[in-house]
Short mmCIF file of C-alpha atoms in Angstrom, two decimals:
data_model
loop_
_atom_site.label_atom_id
_atom_site.label_comp_id
_atom_site.label_asym_id
_atom_site.label_seq_id
_atom_site.Cartn_x
_atom_site.Cartn_y
_atom_site.Cartn_z
CA UNK A 1 14.27 -13.31 -14.10
CA UNK A 2 14.53 -10.69 -16.35
CA UNK A 3 11.65 -10.56 -18.96
CA UNK A 4 9.16 -11.82 -16.77
CA UNK A 5 7.80 -9.03 -14.94
CA UNK A 6 7.24 -7.52 -18.82
CA UNK A 7 4.58 -11.31 -19.48
CA UNK A 8 7.17 -13.35 -21.42
CA UNK A 9 7.35 -16.70 -19.63
CA UNK A 10 9.59 -18.59 -16.95
CA UNK A 11 11.25 -20.07 -19.89
CA UNK A 12 11.46 -17.61 -22.31
CA UNK A 13 13.24 -15.44 -19.98
CA UNK A 14 15.89 -17.97 -19.18
CA UNK A 15 16.37 -18.41 -22.60
CA UNK A 16 16.72 -14.86 -23.50
CA UNK A 17 19.04 -14.69 -20.61
CA UNK A 18 21.38 -17.24 -21.73
CA UNK A 19 21.95 -15.63 -24.77
CA UNK A 20 22.40 -11.70 -24.27
CA UNK A 21 24.63 -12.78 -21.55
CA UNK A 22 27.31 -14.24 -24.36
CA UNK A 23 28.53 -12.37 -27.18
CA UNK A 24 28.25 -15.75 -29.86
CA UNK A 25 25.36 -17.40 -31.32
CA UNK A 26 23.97 -20.88 -29.62
CA UNK A 27 22.77 -24.03 -31.08
CA UNK A 28 19.68 -25.16 -28.98
CA UNK A 29 21.55 -27.85 -27.50
CA UNK A 30 23.80 -25.70 -25.99
CA UNK A 31 21.24 -23.21 -25.14
CA UNK A 32 19.56 -26.06 -23.27
CA UNK A 33 22.54 -26.72 -21.09
CA UNK A 34 22.80 -22.67 -20.63
CA UNK A 35 19.56 -22.30 -19.95
CA UNK A 36 17.85 -24.90 -18.16
CA UNK A 37 15.18 -24.97 -20.21
CA UNK A 38 14.27 -28.60 -20.67
CA UNK A 39 15.13 -30.71 -24.08
CA UNK A 40 11.99 -31.21 -24.66
CA UNK A 41 10.74 -27.74 -24.32
CA UNK A 42 13.25 -25.50 -25.73
CA UNK A 43 12.88 -25.67 -29.63
CA UNK A 44 8.88 -24.51 -28.39
CA UNK A 45 10.34 -21.71 -26.45
CA UNK A 46 12.88 -20.60 -28.87
CA UNK A 47 9.93 -20.51 -31.94
CA UNK A 48 7.32 -18.23 -30.12
CA UNK A 49 10.77 -16.07 -29.41
CA UNK A 50 11.69 -16.00 -32.84
CA UNK A 51 8.14 -15.30 -34.01
CA UNK A 52 7.86 -11.98 -31.43
CA UNK A 53 11.75 -10.95 -32.99
CA UNK A 54 13.37 -11.47 -29.26
CA UNK A 55 15.76 -14.09 -31.27
CA UNK A 56 17.69 -13.76 -34.40
CA UNK A 57 18.14 -16.79 -35.87
CA UNK A 58 20.64 -18.81 -38.89
CA UNK A 59 21.61 -21.54 -40.18
CA UNK A 60 25.49 -22.45 -40.54
CA UNK A 61 26.45 -26.00 -42.09
CA UNK A 62 22.42 -26.99 -42.06
CA UNK A 63 22.33 -26.75 -37.84
CA UNK A 64 20.06 -23.32 -36.82
CA UNK A 65 21.42 -20.92 -34.28
CA UNK A 66 20.02 -17.97 -32.88
CA UNK A 67 21.45 -14.89 -30.98
CA UNK A 68 19.48 -12.64 -28.64
CA UNK A 69 18.14 -9.10 -29.71
CA UNK A 70 20.51 -6.73 -28.59
CA UNK A 71 19.75 -5.19 -25.43
CA UNK A 72 19.20 -1.74 -26.17
CA UNK A 73 16.77 -3.03 -29.03
CA UNK A 74 15.16 -4.92 -26.46
CA UNK A 75 14.33 -2.47 -24.93
CA UNK A 76 12.81 0.01 -27.28
CA UNK A 77 11.16 -2.76 -28.32
CA UNK A 78 9.44 -3.08 -25.39
CA UNK A 79 9.07 0.63 -24.17
CA UNK A 80 6.67 0.82 -28.01
CA UNK A 81 4.86 -2.60 -27.45
CA UNK A 82 3.56 -1.25 -24.22
CA UNK A 83 2.66 2.67 -25.59
CA UNK A 84 0.75 0.71 -28.20
CA UNK A 85 -0.95 -1.39 -26.35
CA UNK A 86 -1.84 1.44 -23.66
CA UNK A 87 -3.20 3.19 -27.06
CA UNK A 88 -5.28 0.15 -27.85
CA UNK A 89 -6.45 -0.09 -23.98
CA UNK A 90 -7.70 4.13 -24.30
CA UNK A 91 -10.03 2.86 -27.44
CA UNK A 92 -11.92 0.73 -25.15
CA UNK A 93 -15.45 1.52 -24.50
CA UNK A 94 -15.85 1.40 -20.67
CA UNK A 95 -20.07 1.29 -19.24
CA UNK A 96 -18.98 3.00 -15.93
CA UNK A 97 -20.40 0.65 -13.02
CA UNK A 98 -22.66 1.88 -10.60
CA UNK A 99 -21.06 1.30 -7.33
CA UNK A 100 -23.92 1.43 -5.48
CA UNK A 101 -23.38 0.90 -1.29
CA UNK A 102 -20.86 -2.04 -1.24
CA UNK A 103 -17.58 -1.53 0.26
CA UNK A 104 -14.89 -2.59 -2.51
CA UNK A 105 -11.22 -3.42 -1.30
CA UNK A 106 -8.05 -2.89 -3.32
CA UNK A 107 -4.51 -3.62 -3.01
CA UNK A 108 -1.35 -2.29 -4.17
CA UNK A 109 0.20 1.37 -3.92
CA UNK A 110 0.40 2.50 -7.83
CA UNK A 111 -3.41 1.29 -8.13
CA UNK A 112 -4.30 2.96 -5.13
CA UNK A 113 -2.12 6.07 -6.55
CA UNK A 114 -4.04 6.06 -9.67
CA UNK A 115 -7.55 5.34 -8.44
CA UNK A 116 -6.74 8.79 -6.02
CA UNK A 117 -6.14 10.52 -9.76
CA UNK A 118 -8.94 9.31 -11.71
CA UNK A 119 -11.29 10.17 -8.73
CA UNK A 120 -9.91 13.36 -8.59
CA UNK A 121 -10.53 14.26 -12.19
CA UNK A 122 -13.85 13.14 -11.82
CA UNK A 123 -14.54 15.70 -9.20
CA UNK A 124 -17.51 18.01 -10.28
CA UNK A 125 -18.21 19.33 -6.66
CA UNK A 126 -15.88 18.96 -3.93
CA UNK A 127 -12.72 17.27 -2.68
CA UNK A 128 -11.75 16.62 1.17
CA UNK A 129 -8.28 15.19 1.46
CA UNK A 130 -6.75 13.91 4.25
CA UNK A 131 -3.32 12.36 3.68
CA UNK A 132 0.57 12.36 4.92
CA UNK A 133 2.67 15.19 2.67
CA UNK A 134 4.90 12.45 0.51
CA UNK A 135 1.32 10.97 -0.73
CA UNK A 136 -0.42 14.48 -1.28
CA UNK A 137 2.59 15.72 -3.24
CA UNK A 138 1.37 13.08 -6.21
CA UNK A 139 -2.21 14.86 -5.89
CA UNK A 140 -1.51 18.88 -5.61
CA UNK A 141 -1.13 19.66 -9.18
CA UNK A 142 -4.63 17.95 -9.94
CA UNK A 143 -6.37 19.40 -6.75
CA UNK A 144 -4.95 23.47 -7.07
CA UNK A 145 -6.74 22.77 -10.87
CA UNK A 146 -9.40 21.69 -9.31
CA UNK A 147 -9.12 24.85 -7.08
CA UNK A 148 -9.08 27.37 -10.20
CA UNK A 149 -12.14 24.97 -11.40
CA UNK A 150 -14.68 26.84 -8.30
CA UNK A 151 -14.71 23.13 -7.18
CA UNK A 152 -14.28 23.56 -2.77
CA UNK A 153 -11.10 22.10 -1.78
CA UNK A 154 -10.69 20.68 1.96
CA UNK A 155 -7.09 19.42 2.87
CA UNK A 156 -5.60 18.16 6.28
CA UNK A 157 -1.98 17.31 5.30
CA UNK A 158 0.35 15.74 7.85
CA UNK A 159 3.75 16.73 7.52
CA UNK A 160 5.40 20.42 5.65
CA UNK A 161 3.77 21.12 2.34
CA UNK A 162 3.40 24.16 -0.36
CA UNK A 163 0.47 24.56 -1.71
CA UNK A 164 -1.78 27.23 -3.54
CA UNK A 165 -5.00 26.15 -1.53
CA UNK A 166 -5.84 27.98 1.24
CA UNK A 167 -8.23 25.89 3.45
CA UNK A 168 -5.00 22.91 4.46
CA UNK A 169 -4.54 22.47 7.11
CA UNK A 170 -1.07 21.27 8.47
CA UNK A 171 -0.36 18.82 11.39
CA UNK A 172 3.30 18.90 12.49
CA UNK A 173 3.22 15.57 14.20
CA UNK A 174 5.08 15.33 17.33
CA UNK A 175 7.59 13.19 18.02
CA UNK A 176 5.64 11.44 20.70
CA UNK A 177 2.59 10.59 17.94
CA UNK A 178 3.66 6.92 18.41
CA UNK A 179 0.40 5.81 16.80
CA UNK A 180 0.59 7.64 13.84
CA UNK A 181 -0.12 5.45 10.72
CA UNK A 182 0.50 6.05 7.12
CA UNK A 183 -3.04 6.52 5.50
CA UNK A 184 -4.97 8.15 2.90
CA UNK A 185 -8.69 9.03 2.89
CA UNK A 186 -10.37 11.35 0.37
CA UNK A 187 -14.03 12.60 -0.35
CA UNK A 188 -15.42 13.02 -3.31
CA UNK A 189 -18.55 15.37 -3.41
CA UNK A 190 -19.51 14.26 -0.26
CA UNK A 191 -20.75 10.99 -2.13
CA UNK A 192 -17.86 8.28 -2.85
CA UNK A 193 -14.99 7.92 -0.28
CA UNK A 194 -11.32 6.16 -0.64
CA UNK A 195 -9.47 5.43 2.68
CA UNK A 196 -5.94 3.84 2.04
CA UNK A 197 -3.64 1.73 4.24
CA UNK A 198 -0.78 0.07 5.12
CA UNK A 199 -1.66 -3.85 6.37
CA UNK A 200 0.93 -6.53 6.44
CA UNK A 201 3.54 -4.56 4.82
CA UNK A 202 1.42 -3.39 1.98
CA UNK A 203 -1.42 -0.75 1.18
CA UNK A 204 -4.72 -1.78 0.98
CA UNK A 205 -8.29 0.62 0.49
CA UNK A 206 -11.72 0.48 0.69
CA UNK A 207 -13.91 2.62 -1.87
CA UNK A 208 -18.06 3.26 -0.92
CA UNK A 209 -20.66 4.89 -1.83
CA UNK A 210 -22.14 3.83 1.21
CA UNK A 211 -24.05 7.09 3.10
CA UNK A 212 -23.22 6.28 6.46
CA UNK A 213 -19.17 5.53 5.97
CA UNK A 214 -18.97 8.72 3.39
CA UNK A 215 -20.35 10.82 6.77
CA UNK A 216 -18.10 8.65 8.87
CA UNK A 217 -14.85 9.70 7.33
CA UNK A 218 -15.96 13.39 6.28
CA UNK A 219 -16.47 14.12 10.15
CA UNK A 220 -13.40 12.70 10.84
CA UNK A 221 -11.37 14.74 8.53
CA UNK A 222 -13.62 17.94 9.84
CA UNK A 223 -12.83 16.19 13.42
CA UNK A 224 -8.81 16.50 12.56
CA UNK A 225 -9.03 19.86 11.42
CA UNK A 226 -10.74 21.11 14.18
CA UNK A 227 -8.26 19.37 16.48
CA UNK A 228 -5.25 20.67 14.61
CA UNK A 229 -5.80 24.04 14.76
CA UNK A 230 -7.19 24.17 18.66
CA UNK A 231 -3.93 22.44 19.30
CA UNK A 232 -1.75 24.79 16.77
CA UNK A 233 -3.81 27.71 18.54
CA UNK A 234 -3.53 26.57 22.48
CA UNK A 235 -0.47 24.50 22.30
CA UNK A 236 1.27 25.36 25.20
CA UNK A 237 -1.92 25.53 27.09
CA UNK A 238 -2.96 22.32 26.22
CA UNK A 239 0.44 20.48 26.31
CA UNK A 240 0.54 21.10 29.78
CA UNK A 241 -2.50 19.32 30.51
CA UNK A 242 -1.07 15.89 31.42
CA UNK A 243 -4.91 14.52 30.57
CA UNK A 244 -5.73 16.39 27.19
CA UNK A 245 -1.88 15.88 26.10
CA UNK A 246 -2.14 11.66 26.61
CA UNK A 247 -5.21 11.67 24.71
CA UNK A 248 -3.89 13.90 21.72
CA UNK A 249 -1.24 11.91 21.07
CA UNK A 250 -3.52 9.15 21.08
CA UNK A 251 -5.21 10.25 18.22
CA UNK A 252 -4.86 8.53 14.75
CA UNK A 253 -4.67 11.31 12.56
#
C-alpha cells in the first residue's frame, strides 16, 4: 500500500489512497466504500490521519467531509518528518558494546553497506578489503581519505576500478570462473572482520572480533592477492597447464 513503507497502518494507507485518487471531498460512508476499511474502524482511522495532518476536514450541512493532503505536500511532510527523526536519533547517546568473540549475523544489503561504512570510518590503523568493484565503489571515497591519513589500506578488487590507493590488486574474472560469487570482506585494524555474501537471493553477513576468524579471513585475502599477482605475471604459462588452470578456476575469490 502507498503509505505502509512510511510507518502508516494498512487501514491508514487505504483511507489516504481512497481520497488522493478522487478529486473531491468524501464523507465517512463513501470512504468505507472506496477504501474497503470496515465501518467499525473507519472513524478511528480518519481521526488518526486528521491528528497527523494527513487529512483535511470540513463540515457541510452538519456532515463531516474529508480530503487528502495534496501529494506534493504529503511528500514534503514525509521528508521533513523523516529528517527531523534522523536528527533526534543522532542526539541519542549510545554506549559502545563490546563485541568480544561472538559471531553476529546481519541481513539486508543496505544495512550491511551502512555497517561497513561505519567500520571504515572507525578504523585507526589498517583496513584490508576484498570486494567486487560495484560494491567497492560505495566505500572508495572513505578508503582514499583513510589512505591519506596514513592508514594501511590493502584492497583486492574483482573487476575494474579507478583509485588513488596503490596497494590495490585487481582480478579481472575469466569467463570460465563459474564459481565466482558476489561477496564483501573487510578487516579493520586486524581485530574485527565482516564477511557478506548472497544466500537465497538476499545478502547476509557475519561480524566478529574472534581472533581465529579474523586471522583466517585476513590470510584468505592475502592468499587471493598472491594468486592474482602470480596469475597476472605468468598468465600464459599458468593457463597452458590444465591442472593449474582447473585449480585456479575452482577458487572462489
